[in-house]
């Protein structure tokens, strides 16, 4: 698994490093910690501050390993190098897995999306404030990344483990990829899994029901028993608002998802912004 | 115990079938699946020989289909009888079978829903109002290891406890007796070990029958939050008075709880 | 059947979709691949034939991946093993490495990630053969 951890200088980025640390201990993922310098603040001082922050977040991830079995090289970061494609990069080779630091220059969301596209990562982990709104460039960055990325995005709001991972999937197009992402998060948090089928005017479409049945079968074969629930499309916003109080809500936001009807991009942004707990957008 | 299980080729039925088979593995019961084919779905206009031949053909092909469905869901369950298939109106056919057969329980799958509307619509349906058989609504697949009897003041708890014992007295499950005081305006659930006298008496009565409740508690709080707490249970049991009970915060708990719900009628 | 120069890979995952995706991709790289969805069948085959590399899932019915890889390492310690898992935990990662696996890939992963891990294993196998 390849993960991009997108950070800025706000305190919540420290939380995201802790969260990724937990994920790293389980998955031994290749990790890139990425910061973006705005062209307006590209001074030597700002760059140095960001470099130090990234090094600090790297340390948090490395410190998640309490035993000696760490797949990353734990040596201190010695120097930053300029790459041909304009990134400033620090990596300590020699580990089984990669844990590298990258600084890009430009508009944050755009740079994160571009780096993701080129590195073909499986997950972007990004954070914003737990309370309403987000301080990252007027709150736009996490929302833009979450709505426009081609891979799954985990928006971390807090480090408290959720009780359930509530998956509101587009049951017509459930990818193996998205199921695998869900499975890792269910394992990470020791959480229960709930599969939500969305009905239209209280009627569950046959294809959605069939997909839920397949998922039940899939999880039963893995000796897991997910909760199943039916939610009418019209009540989805209040359902999500209730679930996000203490659970991790996973929304399918692929291009063909009919969830887009209930959660157009604008609504997804405000949902992420308002949600008191972390949100997983599945692709 | 003889159980009539309403069975279609759908997700709710799949859950119901698996849950009941799991119960049947723990204590004696006979499960009779009943599959209803809607009449208007298949039959051409006409009467007499043509219609009867059509009916026979549809019944036999539906029987094959539903027995295949059962076989796909569970490999073996010694308590399971071959499915009966009927043609016609679902409610009428189930009521007829309940009346003519010797059943102690009617079971059906009912997918857990965010809205309480579906649960209340079912309680108001002809199927429920005309049936005297207790109904088990199987909302999710859960391990049958713990049961909560949900009580409130004014409920005929003695009758409820007796009926529960008649059915599940031999089941080796952890039993919990809960007195519930739903509060729609509160935010959190509080649990107290102080219980009303009636609950203590019922607890003692159950104990003399060898069915000792492990917990006797009072829960106070919003219905949805109480339902959330009860989701760890393998089954939640309560009683509904068809003539006087209506939608209320107490029954909202049964509507919202995602585990199987057994409702007796008082 | 594979030739003597070819790298022989045994692929075991109880989810057929995984083998369906990985087998042709590895075959395109010139490797000889046999895939299995039941660990018992994979183990029987491992007793019959030599494989340079084993790619195995962990969570499976019957003999689970950890037992399987322990058996593989016991029978042929030189066989390289790559573990893939959909339910990764700190304990499984640690135990895998204690058993001597070469790499540990948590699902989901892109084909490229698996191809890189296999290339690393092949390099080691060839170095040893030389």
XYZ file of C-alpha atoms in Angstrom:
679
model
C 0.000 0.000 0.000
C 1.262 3.464 -0.857
C 0.133 6.376 1.257
C 0.542 10.118 0.853
C 0.252 12.048 4.090
C -0.545 15.639 3.218
C 0.384 18.073 5.981
C 0.583 21.762 6.732
C 1.819 23.697 9.736
C -1.402 23.508 11.778
C -1.548 21.322 14.911
C -4.031 18.887 13.328
C -1.242 17.724 11.010
C 0.473 16.324 14.085
C -2.673 14.274 14.730
C -2.612 12.945 11.201
C 0.980 11.790 11.663
C -0.087 9.831 14.755
C -2.961 8.286 12.823
C -0.721 7.312 9.917
C 1.753 5.921 12.451
C -0.932 3.473 13.609
C -1.736 2.530 10.013
C 1.969 2.144 9.187
C 2.600 -0.210 12.105
C -0.091 -2.532 10.733
C 0.418 -2.251 7.007
C 4.111 -1.450 6.504
C 3.033 0.898 3.756
C 5.308 3.021 1.602
C 4.731 6.518 2.924
C 5.328 9.968 1.541
C 4.871 12.895 3.903
C 4.090 15.868 1.727
C 4.049 19.574 2.471
C 3.390 22.366 0.009
C 4.941 25.812 0.053
C 2.753 28.537 -1.289
C 4.665 30.666 -3.854
C 3.745 33.653 -1.670
C 5.592 32.257 1.335
C 8.535 30.640 -0.419
C 11.260 32.122 1.719
C 14.290 30.290 3.130
C 12.785 30.624 6.584
C 9.401 29.205 5.536
C 11.069 26.324 3.716
C 13.235 25.508 6.713
C 10.205 25.580 9.027
C 8.285 23.221 6.750
C 11.294 20.905 6.452
C 11.543 20.752 10.233
C 7.844 20.007 10.520
C 8.038 17.174 8.028
C 11.025 15.721 9.877
C 9.003 15.961 13.105
C 6.033 14.126 11.535
C 8.422 11.461 10.221
C 9.707 10.997 13.745
C 6.129 10.603 15.045
C 5.526 7.823 12.503
C 8.811 6.109 13.335
C 8.085 6.359 17.053
C 4.860 4.411 16.505
C 7.086 1.346 16.254
C 7.735 0.309 19.796
C 9.595 -2.860 18.862
C 12.704 -3.272 16.727
C 10.748 -4.536 13.723
C 10.460 -1.267 11.817
C 10.460 -1.510 8.009
C 11.820 2.027 7.534
C 15.357 3.281 7.897
C 15.338 5.156 11.202
C 18.463 7.216 10.469
C 18.115 10.954 10.800
C 17.340 12.936 7.652
C 20.656 14.417 6.571
C 19.888 16.453 3.519
C 17.218 17.625 1.112
C 17.641 17.181 -2.618
C 16.038 18.964 -5.534
C 14.448 16.523 -7.984
C 14.131 17.064 -11.735
C 10.398 17.544 -11.474
C 10.772 20.384 -9.002
C 10.275 18.674 -5.665
C 12.457 19.041 -2.655
C 12.890 15.543 -1.295
C 14.475 13.792 1.663
C 14.690 10.038 1.891
C 16.762 7.628 3.867
C 17.176 4.513 1.741
C 18.030 1.069 2.961
C 14.772 0.234 4.707
C 12.419 -2.445 3.497
C 9.791 0.214 2.897
C 9.990 3.860 1.935
C 9.294 6.750 4.265
C 10.133 9.875 2.357
C 9.540 13.581 2.747
C 8.493 15.765 -0.159
C 8.007 19.495 -0.433
C 6.248 20.905 -3.471
C 5.745 24.534 -4.392
C 2.431 25.871 -5.627
C -1.260 25.649 -4.799
C -1.534 22.980 -2.096
C -4.525 20.959 -3.332
C -3.341 21.004 -6.929
C 0.170 19.879 -5.964
C -1.088 17.052 -3.752
C -3.401 15.821 -6.502
C -0.628 16.016 -9.080
C 1.846 14.136 -6.891
C -0.771 11.485 -6.198
C -1.415 11.045 -9.883
C 2.265 10.559 -10.647
C 3.055 8.318 -7.695
C -0.080 6.176 -8.093
C -0.729 6.097 -4.366
C -3.579 4.063 -2.900
C -4.590 6.479 -0.179
C -4.206 10.131 0.691
C -4.445 10.925 4.385
C -5.115 14.546 5.149
C -6.377 16.376 8.173
C -8.396 19.385 9.117
C -9.863 20.875 12.278
C -12.246 18.772 14.324
C -14.523 21.741 14.858
C -16.507 23.290 12.092
C -14.479 24.583 9.205
C -10.810 24.137 8.497
C -7.817 26.406 8.792
C -5.913 24.957 5.831
C -5.931 27.716 3.204
C -9.459 28.855 4.182
C -10.581 25.255 4.475
C -10.377 24.540 0.778
C -7.470 22.111 0.593
C -8.782 18.934 2.305
C -12.172 19.341 0.619
C -10.665 19.831 -2.834
C -8.295 16.883 -2.382
C -11.103 14.680 -1.056
C -13.494 15.466 -3.857
C -11.031 15.450 -6.750
C -8.477 12.729 -5.958
C -8.511 9.592 -8.069
C -7.704 7.364 -5.083
C -9.365 6.957 -1.683
C -8.947 9.803 0.782
C -9.061 9.624 4.564
C -9.804 12.983 6.152
C -8.659 12.678 9.759
C -10.598 14.742 12.257
C -9.512 13.132 15.487
C -7.356 10.342 16.790
C -10.130 8.636 18.754
C -10.797 5.214 17.270
C -14.260 4.868 15.719
C -16.626 2.163 16.971
C -17.899 1.355 13.510
C -16.860 1.882 9.922
C -20.119 2.793 8.211
C -19.897 2.155 4.496
C -22.416 3.880 2.306
C -21.312 2.290 -0.902
C -22.501 2.614 -4.408
C -23.618 -0.957 -4.488
C -23.692 -1.078 -8.234
C -19.983 -0.480 -8.446
C -18.218 -1.800 -5.385
C -14.581 -2.283 -6.281
C -12.335 -4.876 -4.691
C -9.949 -1.988 -4.109
C -12.435 -0.097 -1.943
C -13.313 -3.230 0.025
C -9.652 -3.816 0.739
C -9.288 -0.265 2.022
C -12.314 -0.739 4.276
C -10.916 -4.031 5.571
C -7.622 -2.424 6.578
C -9.408 0.348 8.476
C -11.778 -2.080 10.200
C -8.714 -4.063 11.305
C -6.787 -0.951 12.332
C -9.530 0.347 14.600
C -10.870 -3.034 15.714
C -14.180 -1.553 14.570
C -17.422 -3.169 13.511
C -18.499 -2.844 9.914
C -21.855 -1.547 8.782
C -22.979 -1.755 5.173
C -25.639 0.743 4.278
C -27.934 0.249 1.314
C -29.586 3.384 0.082
C -33.223 3.053 -0.858
C -35.304 5.290 -3.030
C -38.709 6.216 -1.584
C -38.413 3.333 0.909
C -37.785 0.803 -1.822
C -34.435 -0.940 -2.109
C -33.509 -1.555 -5.730
C -32.931 -5.164 -6.696
C -29.360 -4.601 -7.862
C -28.448 -2.854 -4.603
C -29.999 -5.644 -2.567
C -28.087 -8.212 -4.601
C -24.844 -6.330 -4.034
C -25.524 -6.189 -0.274
C -26.132 -9.919 -0.336
C -22.826 -10.464 -2.139
C -21.053 -8.307 0.428
C -22.663 -10.233 3.279
C -21.456 -13.425 1.634
C -17.977 -11.958 1.088
C -17.650 -10.997 4.757
C -19.263 -14.175 6.080
C -16.661 -16.148 4.138
C -14.036 -14.080 5.942
C -15.765 -15.004 9.236
C -16.995 -11.455 9.713
C -20.594 -10.421 10.273
C -21.253 -6.894 9.098
C -24.325 -4.961 10.196
C -26.730 -4.221 7.388
C -28.998 -1.197 7.315
C -31.269 0.444 4.826
C -31.442 4.218 4.638
C -33.714 6.184 2.387
C -31.911 8.638 0.130
C -33.986 11.512 1.419
C -32.783 10.914 4.990
C -29.124 10.334 4.083
C -27.874 13.724 5.323
C -29.409 13.218 8.784
C -28.228 9.601 8.879
C -24.671 10.648 8.043
C -24.787 13.439 10.571
C -25.845 10.947 13.288
C -23.290 8.308 12.305
C -20.396 10.733 12.085
C -20.736 11.534 15.792
C -18.698 8.495 16.762
C -18.208 6.347 13.684
C -16.036 6.586 10.629
C -18.285 7.227 7.677
C -17.095 5.903 4.352
C -18.712 7.366 1.273
C -18.378 6.046 -2.222
C -17.718 8.967 -4.503
C -16.735 7.357 -7.785
C -17.823 8.987 -11.025
C -20.680 6.553 -11.544
C -21.888 6.621 -7.975
C -25.510 7.457 -7.510
C -24.499 8.787 -4.102
C -23.458 11.842 -6.051
C -27.166 12.577 -6.278
C -27.317 12.927 -2.510
C -23.812 14.224 -2.031
C -22.820 16.510 -4.867
C -19.254 17.843 -4.547
C -20.370 20.938 -2.691
C -22.274 18.848 -0.150
C -19.346 16.445 0.311
C -17.146 19.428 1.083
C -19.524 20.749 3.705
C -20.010 17.248 5.101
C -16.245 16.832 5.545
C -16.020 20.281 7.006
C -18.881 19.736 9.478
C -18.255 16.097 10.402
C -16.994 15.727 13.965
C -15.245 12.459 13.113
C -12.968 11.243 10.355
C -14.348 10.592 6.868
C -13.227 8.068 4.267
C -13.997 8.737 0.641
C -13.760 5.512 -1.308
C -12.803 5.050 -4.924
C -41.190 -25.224 18.944
C -42.639 -24.982 15.424
C -41.640 -21.884 13.520
C -43.195 -20.644 10.309
C -40.597 -18.710 8.329
C -41.694 -16.435 5.519
C -39.120 -16.875 2.806
C -38.434 -15.063 -0.449
C -35.395 -15.107 -2.671
C -33.996 -11.953 -1.060
C -31.484 -10.523 1.403
C -33.863 -10.273 4.382
C -34.822 -13.927 3.930
C -31.192 -14.937 3.653
C -30.456 -13.322 7.022
C -33.590 -14.787 8.615
C -32.804 -18.282 7.405
C -29.219 -18.207 8.651
C -30.195 -16.737 12.033
C -32.937 -19.297 12.662
C -30.710 -22.190 11.604
C -28.172 -20.968 14.135
C -30.858 -20.927 16.878
C -31.992 -24.380 15.797
C -28.473 -25.690 16.312
C -28.721 -24.789 20.008
C -32.141 -26.078 20.970
C -35.023 -28.042 19.465
C -37.213 -26.342 16.890
C -38.766 -27.108 13.546
C -38.539 -24.485 10.845
C -41.167 -24.512 8.133
C -40.243 -22.157 5.282
C -43.216 -20.727 3.409
C -42.744 -19.085 0.049
C -45.498 -17.069 -1.555
C -45.640 -16.337 -5.267
C -47.760 -13.329 -6.146
C -50.664 -14.472 -8.314
C -50.745 -11.504 -10.659
C -47.032 -11.937 -11.365
C -47.457 -15.135 -13.315
C -50.899 -16.081 -14.413
C -52.572 -15.439 -17.678
C -56.221 -14.520 -17.662
C -58.431 -17.529 -17.756
C -60.085 -20.135 -15.638
C -60.329 -23.883 -15.185
C -57.828 -26.289 -16.637
C -55.512 -23.660 -18.191
C -55.181 -21.718 -14.965
C -54.746 -24.823 -12.800
C -52.029 -26.197 -15.050
C -50.235 -22.859 -14.891
C -50.528 -22.836 -11.116
C -49.069 -26.339 -10.796
C -46.157 -25.433 -13.061
C -45.371 -22.215 -11.173
C -45.649 -23.894 -7.775
C -43.282 -26.670 -8.726
C -40.707 -24.358 -10.347
C -40.909 -21.923 -7.388
C -40.428 -24.794 -4.998
C -37.281 -25.860 -6.827
C -36.049 -22.262 -6.851
C -36.677 -21.620 -3.150
C -35.226 -24.966 -2.081
C -32.115 -24.139 -4.148
C -31.984 -20.774 -2.395
C -32.159 -22.518 0.990
C -29.448 -24.966 -0.041
C -27.201 -22.121 -1.201
C -27.654 -20.264 2.080
C -27.139 -23.118 4.487
C -25.586 -26.448 3.718
C -27.474 -28.425 6.329
C -29.993 -27.778 9.062
C -31.753 -30.812 10.467
C -34.605 -28.646 11.819
C -35.517 -27.331 8.405
C -38.523 -28.807 6.586
C -38.832 -28.613 2.792
C -40.326 -25.296 1.728
C -44.044 -24.955 1.067
C -44.968 -22.750 -1.873
C -48.332 -21.027 -2.181
C -49.760 -18.725 -4.784
C -51.703 -15.630 -3.951
C -51.709 -12.682 -1.597
C -48.738 -12.878 0.802
C -50.533 -11.737 3.963
C -53.578 -13.929 3.377
C -51.519 -17.021 2.642
C -49.294 -16.591 5.706
C -52.341 -16.018 7.958
C -54.003 -19.100 6.501
C -50.919 -21.230 7.133
C -50.570 -19.870 10.685
C -54.212 -20.706 11.349
C -54.101 -24.209 9.920
C -50.670 -25.269 11.128
C -49.487 -25.793 14.654
C -47.029 -22.933 14.901
C -45.758 -21.217 18.034
C -43.787 -18.535 16.238
C -43.860 -16.620 12.976
C -40.452 -15.410 11.755
C -39.507 -13.109 8.918
C -36.522 -11.064 7.756
C -36.889 -7.305 8.061
C -33.796 -5.331 7.131
C -32.734 -2.867 9.800
C -33.793 0.621 8.803
C -32.791 4.143 9.794
C -36.447 5.072 9.714
C -38.929 3.673 12.261
C -41.709 3.906 9.665
C -41.162 0.407 8.252
C -41.416 -1.197 11.700
C -44.622 0.653 12.576
C -46.134 -0.032 9.148
C -45.539 -3.721 9.765
C -47.176 -3.569 13.202
C -50.201 -1.942 11.572
C -50.374 -4.491 8.745
C -53.110 -7.098 8.436
C -50.488 -9.806 8.813
C -49.663 -8.653 12.330
C -53.054 -7.387 13.498
C -54.802 -10.615 12.480
C -52.163 -13.033 13.719
C -52.088 -14.284 17.270
C -48.688 -15.880 16.815
C -45.702 -13.994 18.246
C -43.455 -12.586 15.554
C -39.677 -12.684 15.294
C -38.352 -9.876 13.085
C -34.835 -10.764 12.009
C -33.012 -7.560 11.131
C -29.397 -8.686 11.176
C -27.355 -11.808 11.558
C -26.211 -12.050 15.187
C -24.911 -14.742 17.472
C -27.734 -16.058 19.634
C -25.862 -15.841 22.912
C -27.710 -13.115 24.817
C -31.315 -11.991 25.161
C -32.814 -8.835 26.636
C -36.412 -8.653 27.751
C -37.449 -5.035 27.443
C -40.088 -3.934 29.955
C -42.042 -0.857 30.905
C -44.581 -0.092 33.565
C -48.107 -1.183 32.713
C -46.947 -4.065 30.525
C -48.195 -7.557 31.357
C -44.717 -8.759 32.247
C -45.851 -11.992 33.894
C -47.472 -13.116 30.648
C -44.453 -11.991 28.652
C -42.054 -13.893 30.914
C -44.218 -17.028 30.749
C -44.399 -16.892 26.956
C -40.671 -16.320 26.690
C -39.994 -19.288 28.977
C -42.317 -21.518 26.950
C -40.340 -20.737 23.852
C -36.780 -20.062 24.828
C -36.617 -21.375 28.401
C -34.234 -24.130 27.317
C -31.900 -21.863 25.370
C -28.501 -21.380 26.973
C -28.249 -17.619 26.643
C -27.339 -14.759 28.954
C -30.642 -13.189 29.948
C -31.019 -9.529 30.807
C -34.169 -7.864 32.163
C -34.368 -4.172 31.422
C -36.826 -1.618 32.684
C -36.719 1.263 30.222
C -37.704 4.872 30.663
C -37.193 6.543 27.290
C -36.543 10.276 27.371
C -36.675 11.932 24.005
C -35.181 15.198 25.245
C -32.106 13.751 26.959
C -28.822 13.148 25.179
C -27.219 10.306 27.076
C -28.252 6.958 28.430
C -27.959 6.351 32.133
C -27.930 2.867 33.560
C -29.063 2.186 37.099
C -29.097 -0.990 39.139
C -32.169 0.265 40.961
C -35.110 -1.475 39.385
C -38.856 -1.264 40.006
C -40.381 -3.935 42.253
C -42.233 -5.562 39.357
C -38.954 -6.258 37.532
C -37.405 -7.798 40.622
C -40.465 -10.042 41.030
C -40.286 -11.196 37.428
C -36.570 -11.792 37.808
C -37.289 -14.013 40.821
C -40.080 -15.834 38.972
C -37.783 -16.560 36.011
C -35.075 -17.748 38.377
C -37.403 -20.291 39.974
C -37.923 -21.715 36.481
C -34.156 -22.119 36.138
C -33.750 -19.077 33.883
C -31.718 -16.689 36.021
C -31.363 -13.197 34.559
C -27.738 -12.066 34.760
C -28.611 -8.376 34.793
C -31.565 -6.394 36.077
C -31.209 -2.739 35.188
C -33.050 0.446 34.488
C -32.059 2.387 31.385
C -33.041 5.999 30.912
C -32.300 7.972 27.773
C -33.188 8.638 24.151
C -34.688 5.642 22.275
C -32.067 5.607 19.521
C -29.225 5.583 22.046
C -30.859 2.778 24.064
C -31.320 0.812 20.827
C -27.609 1.327 20.120
C -26.707 -0.156 23.508
C -28.934 -3.163 22.868
C -27.256 -3.998 19.568
C -24.847 -6.308 21.376
C -27.786 -8.619 22.156
C -28.617 -11.721 20.151
C -32.325 -10.973 20.489
C -34.508 -8.305 22.092
C -37.903 -9.398 23.405
C -40.935 -7.302 24.288
C -44.681 -7.185 24.136
C -47.125 -5.012 22.179
C -50.773 -4.447 22.874
C -52.462 -4.348 19.481
C -55.484 -2.444 20.744
C -53.894 0.171 22.992
C -50.197 0.532 22.066
C -49.220 3.006 19.381
C -46.030 4.651 18.202
C -44.134 5.711 21.297
C -40.545 6.290 22.454
C -40.631 2.807 24.074
C -41.531 1.047 20.819
C -39.129 3.301 18.937
C -36.411 1.311 20.715
C -37.718 -1.872 19.065
C -37.957 -0.044 15.749
C -34.368 1.194 15.908
C -32.580 -1.746 17.510
C -30.652 -3.494 14.700
C -30.726 -6.959 16.279
C -33.563 -9.500 15.904
C -36.724 -8.506 17.782
C -39.281 -10.936 19.200
C -42.690 -9.379 19.809
C -45.397 -11.046 21.864
C -48.956 -9.743 21.785
C -50.822 -8.724 24.887
C 5.234 -26.255 -17.545
C 8.047 -23.868 -16.686
C 11.555 -24.179 -17.999
C 14.611 -24.501 -15.770
C 15.588 -20.830 -16.345
C 12.178 -19.555 -15.510
C 11.312 -18.299 -12.048
C 8.547 -20.489 -10.661
C 5.925 -18.754 -8.569
C 3.197 -20.262 -6.423
C 0.364 -17.802 -5.819
C -2.156 -18.481 -3.046
C -5.139 -16.279 -2.238
C -8.628 -17.484 -1.393
C -10.133 -14.546 -3.262
C -10.131 -15.641 -6.922
C -10.128 -12.002 -8.054
C -6.597 -11.566 -6.684
C -5.163 -14.472 -8.684
C -7.129 -13.332 -11.714
C -5.406 -9.966 -11.518
C -1.919 -11.054 -10.509
C -1.346 -14.275 -12.470
C -1.488 -12.809 -16.000
C 0.496 -9.748 -14.922
C 3.312 -11.931 -13.574
C 3.146 -14.280 -16.552
C 3.552 -11.306 -18.856
C 6.847 -10.618 -17.069
C 7.987 -14.109 -18.080
C 7.450 -15.945 -14.797
C 5.842 -19.353 -14.511
C 2.867 -19.017 -12.190
C 0.557 -21.563 -10.591
C -2.323 -20.092 -8.614
C -4.441 -21.645 -5.866
C -7.440 -20.553 -3.846
C -7.226 -23.369 -1.253
C -4.182 -23.597 0.970
C -4.407 -27.379 1.190
C -4.131 -27.660 -2.609
C -1.233 -25.209 -2.641
C 0.584 -27.184 0.031
C 0.060 -30.467 -1.807
C 1.489 -28.875 -4.956
C 4.411 -27.425 -3.023
C 5.302 -30.935 -1.899
C 5.242 -32.111 -5.528
C 7.154 -29.371 -7.251
C 9.856 -26.813 -6.599
C 8.914 -23.147 -6.494
C 11.367 -20.264 -6.210
C 8.844 -17.812 -4.862
C 5.611 -18.127 -2.911
C 3.105 -15.286 -2.741
C 0.494 -15.969 -0.107
C -2.458 -14.309 1.563
C -2.715 -14.688 5.351
C -6.397 -14.943 6.236
C -7.764 -18.148 4.756
C -10.046 -21.059 5.589
C -8.362 -24.248 6.752
C -4.592 -23.886 6.834
C -4.117 -20.131 7.175
C -1.360 -18.198 5.427
C 0.903 -18.099 8.470
C 0.776 -21.890 8.863
C 1.296 -22.257 5.139
C 4.371 -20.062 5.029
C 5.791 -21.750 8.131
C 5.417 -25.091 6.354
C 6.978 -23.692 3.162
C 9.986 -22.361 5.063
C 10.325 -25.633 6.959
C 10.258 -27.722 3.769
C 12.374 -25.431 1.593
C 14.029 -22.637 3.587
C 15.517 -21.114 0.441
C 12.080 -20.391 -1.040
C 11.357 -16.672 -0.986
C 7.970 -15.640 0.374
C 5.927 -12.483 -0.147
C 2.955 -12.068 2.143
C -0.134 -10.176 1.012
C -2.862 -9.353 3.472
C -6.210 -7.633 3.518
C -6.323 -7.510 7.321
C -2.885 -6.340 8.341
C -1.923 -6.165 11.983
C 1.269 -5.382 13.804
C 1.437 -8.999 15.001
C 1.048 -10.554 11.547
C 3.675 -8.228 10.093
C 6.115 -9.077 12.884
C 5.440 -12.790 12.770
C 5.813 -12.874 8.997
C 9.296 -11.450 9.239
C 10.219 -13.743 12.080
C 9.315 -16.566 9.684
C 11.740 -15.089 7.165
C 9.446 -13.579 4.543
C 11.021 -11.212 2.047
C 8.207 -8.689 1.808
C 4.836 -7.835 3.301
C 2.228 -6.085 1.149
C -0.997 -4.796 2.604
C -3.973 -4.699 0.261
C -4.914 -2.694 -1.683
C -1.829 -2.437 -3.819
C -1.201 -1.604 -7.433
C 0.258 -4.213 -9.787
C 3.438 -2.179 -9.994
C 4.000 -2.589 -6.254
C 3.708 -6.365 -6.533
C 5.892 -6.438 -9.642
C 8.575 -4.466 -7.781
C 8.406 -6.855 -4.825
C 8.648 -9.855 -7.160
C 11.582 -8.271 -9.032
C 13.383 -7.828 -5.707
C 12.749 -11.485 -4.851
C 13.882 -12.647 -8.295
C 17.104 -10.676 -7.931
C 17.800 -12.500 -4.676
C 16.923 -15.866 -6.165
C 19.187 -15.292 -9.156
C 22.052 -14.068 -7.001
C 21.780 -17.250 -4.991
C 21.616 -19.417 -8.132
C 24.688 -17.733 -9.567
